Amino acid sequence: MSPAPDLAEPILSGLTEHEAAERLRTEGYNELPGTRRRSLGIIALEVLREPMFGLLIAAGGIYLVFGDIREALILLSFVFVVMGASVYQQRKTERVLEALRDLTSPRALVLRDGVEQRIAGREVVRDDLLLLTEGDRVAADAVLLSCNDLAADESVLTGESMSVNKIPWDGAMPMTRPGGDGLPFVYAGSVLVQGQGMARVTATGGHSEIGRIGRALGQVTPSVSPLQRETVRLVRVLALIGVALALLVIALYGFTRHDWLGALLAGITLAMATIPEEFPVVLTVFLALGAWRISQRRVLTRHVPAIETLGAATVLCVDKTGTLTQNRMSVAALCADGQMYKLDYALPGSLPEAFHALVEFSILASEVTPFDPMERAFHQLGTHFLADTEHLHHDWTLAHEYSLTPQLRAMSHVWQAAGRDEYVVAAKGAPEAIADLCHFDAAQLDTLAQQTASLAQQGLRVLAVARADFRGSEWPALQHDFPFQFVGLIGLADPVRADVPQAIAECREAGIRVVMITGDYLGTAQAVARQAGFDSAADAMTGDELALLDDAALQRRITTVNVFARVTPEQKLRLVQAFKACGEVVAMTGDGVNDAPALKAAHIGIAMGARGTDVAREAADLVLLDDDFDSIVQAIRLGRRIYDNLRRAMAYILAIHVPIAGMSLIPLLFGWPLMFYPVHIVFLQFIIDPACSIVFEAEREGPDLMRRPPRDPAAPLFGVRTLVLSLLQGVAVLLIVFAVYAVALARGQGGNEARALAFVSLVAANLGLIFANRSWSHTALTTLRNPNPALWWVVGGAIAALTLVLAVPGLRALFHFGVLYPEDLLLCLAAGVASVAWFEVFKRFGRPV
């Protein structure tokens, strides 16, 4: 068991960055066994299990055994080259996923060098000072140096569903196992459900309680997405077809030509030509690199399959504060004793006396060192207008706290006033909650409602403040038991982010409906909605109105309502379910502990990274690092781009496999010389693999990407139209290459010359398919204006390699090619262009895909 920290040590500055880095080096990351990345050896073994490598090794072994040493060595060397390329690609993907795992691990707020900073939970080290607050997932085992009303859910460790209360450490009690009230320890993996505190880390990683009992927290088992299921099904079908055709070829070749060795090689060649091992590789690469690309826009992907859903989102439910607005609040107006006052920070010391108490008690009702933007605004207000007055009480001691609850949206601080024998109580919260504490009558409630509405209509967030005195010896159980007196209202301004109106307009053009769901007042929400450019801010609904509707009525009502105000976190879940029942694909933002069910229920849960809780982040699919609405829109844009590029890559793979498989089988049926040997298939793979996994992944979006409606999430990747067009592309190439091969043989050219002509034509057509499939709505000449460096590397490499094969006698003999002349090459180029020309015409005059 790790030793308890010594309270005699200085605790307010935490570790230095040097000390933390040294402990990280010597003790390792704060993570459990089993979270390490795959080694190169493991990746290599996984790559070797792929059918393509087995077939290559089998072909090389046959050549080696039966005497063609040169071809055997070439094929076996290709195994290492292709395997090296595959390992590199998978290692690159692994590094991307590892970086994303680091970024999306639970965050921890620590004190280092006396400065608060939020770091990845895996970087927490022993003796770090953790600053804990409600909603955090504790990053490591720690002892509590101080806490206020702190309670934790330790069910993941103890199995007990009830939360347990925490107390500060006495400096002597040894670390114990979790479970039970009144312990001064918090444990890695537990969730703080109430209060706040400061703790010193005693154990990390495998040395923590959760590490010792072997509970693998944080191990998210990826669910199989519809796209993954569809890909696996397609690969299985094509693989079965390939194996069946390969067996047929072996039988036909062996019985008709009585050359069973040649039959086996022909069967292996056909199997290599038809088994589409690229499909799962491309899906993995696209989703992993897509997650990385989205992270560059300050959006982290916790569940990679969510990327494929982004392009299908039809409703985007967002919070107001911090997402649509800047979350940089400042007090703009005060209301006390029936008087309204608009603040002007350009005039220091100009605040009328009637509003001094309101500012004073708003600060007393806030944390001493606030994190909340509203509380910071209160402190800023007091510093600006009440500096050097008796209304700021730096010498008072906080004696007790009452936290905000779902039942009463107000919080109270009890202060021991210097030089007085009584306690002073300050409360702040929703106006109706403070009115409840002050026991308002009907007339007072009516006046309060009018004043609140007046401030809210200006787009201000409204809070109320109350005060009380207390002389008792025991704290009341409820805030209601204090004799509160109403002090006044405070209106806070939170400007709309500058890029929000444009982003909302972009969503509207893309067929995505934006809905605001906020706990703020209706007038405030409507004012912000108007500034943000919502379709309609007038048709709005409050949480009270929502509660009166049954599910059927709510589903009818939400078709026109874009603003929901005074909504509780529990009602967010109901709204998500209602939108889903209406057939919408819902993306939902949230930040609190109670938002987790709604985030889980949404098709795409989006948590706030800057102000959100760990519970919300772990329930979400995406995490916004900057809480910016425009980041969501950019993620949707990238999601659409990734899906479009993935579909084009898959279509290209399917198309190019048709002529390869066809020309492996057709010459056998006609009694002609075989066109392909294994070396030809390997050469083609050197073009196909980087084309489908690198070129198409890097392709930029088309200009109409965000000007078309969301795709149907139930639509398969290969719909009937997509499948038919892909197969037609492949058939067109097959017919052209077949014609070149047949004409060359008919003219009396030998098998080597005919093979060279047909193969070069196929390579030209292959490159043509890459250009043609960059866009299914714009011609290849148009897309040339879109830069894609990877494309030119692949094209240049293919041309250079083919030139070497045709020019170097040894390589020409290895490929069983005859000599080609310039007019032959022009014929091959014309054949390649002709094979895809029809698709270019179709794109110009047909319906865009």
mmCIF file with all atom_site columns, C-alpha atoms in Angstrom, residues 31 56-57 85 110 302 308-309 349 351 380 437 509 529 609 614 649 718:
data_model
loop_
_atom_site.group_PDB
_atom_site.id
_atom_site.type_symbol
_atom_site.label_atom_id
_atom_site.label_alt_id
_atom_site.label_comp_id
_atom_site.label_asym_id
_atom_site.label_entity_id
_atom_site.label_seq_id
_atom_site.pdbx_PDB_ins_code
_atom_site.Cartn_x
_atom_site.Cartn_y
_atom_site.Cartn_z
_atom_site.occupancy
_atom_site.B_iso_or_equiv
_atom_site.pdbx_formal_charge
_atom_site.auth_seq_id
_atom_site.auth_comp_id
_atom_site.auth_asym_id
_atom_site.auth_atom_id
_atom_site.pdbx_PDB_model_num
ATOM 1  C CA . GLU A 1 31  ? -3.086  3.403   -16.869 1.00 0.00 ? 31  GLU A CA 1
ATOM 2  C CA . LEU A 1 56  ? 1.771   -15.158 -52.229 1.00 0.00 ? 56  LEU A CA 1
ATOM 3  C CA . ILE A 1 57  ? 3.788   -17.479 -49.985 1.00 0.00 ? 57  ILE A CA 1
ATOM 4  C CA . ALA A 1 85  ? 3.846   -1.426  -46.580 1.00 0.00 ? 85  ALA A CA 1
ATOM 5  C CA . VAL A 1 110 ? -4.110  19.283  -11.081 1.00 0.00 ? 110 VAL A CA 1
ATOM 6  C CA . ARG A 1 302 ? -14.296 8.519   -28.388 1.00 0.00 ? 302 ARG A CA 1
ATOM 7  C CA . GLU A 1 308 ? -20.033 7.207   -40.168 1.00 0.00 ? 308 GLU A CA 1
ATOM 8  C CA . THR A 1 309 ? -23.198 8.530   -38.465 1.00 0.00 ? 309 THR A CA 1
ATOM 9  C CA . GLY A 1 349 ? -16.837 53.496  -8.597  1.00 0.00 ? 349 GLY A CA 1
ATOM 10 C CA . LEU A 1 351 ? -22.392 52.077  -8.713  1.00 0.00 ? 351 LEU A CA 1
ATOM 11 C CA . GLN A 1 380 ? -15.055 40.992  -11.331 1.00 0.00 ? 380 GLN A CA 1
ATOM 12 C CA . LEU A 1 437 ? -36.632 30.368  -0.127  1.00 0.00 ? 437 LEU A CA 1
ATOM 13 C CA . GLU A 1 509 ? -28.446 24.680  -46.169 1.00 0.00 ? 509 GLU A CA 1
ATOM 14 C CA . ALA A 1 529 ? -31.863 32.394  -30.814 1.00 0.00 ? 529 ALA A CA 1
ATOM 15 C CA . GLY A 1 609 ? -14.516 19.252  -23.189 1.00 0.00 ? 609 GLY A CA 1
ATOM 16 C CA . ASP A 1 614 ? -15.936 13.289  -17.074 1.00 0.00 ? 614 ASP A CA 1
ATOM 17 C CA . ALA A 1 649 ? -12.800 4.037   -52.495 1.00 0.00 ? 649 ALA A CA 1
ATOM 18 C CA . PHE A 1 718 ? -23.473 -0.153  -51.854 1.00 0.00 ? 718 PHE A CA 1
#
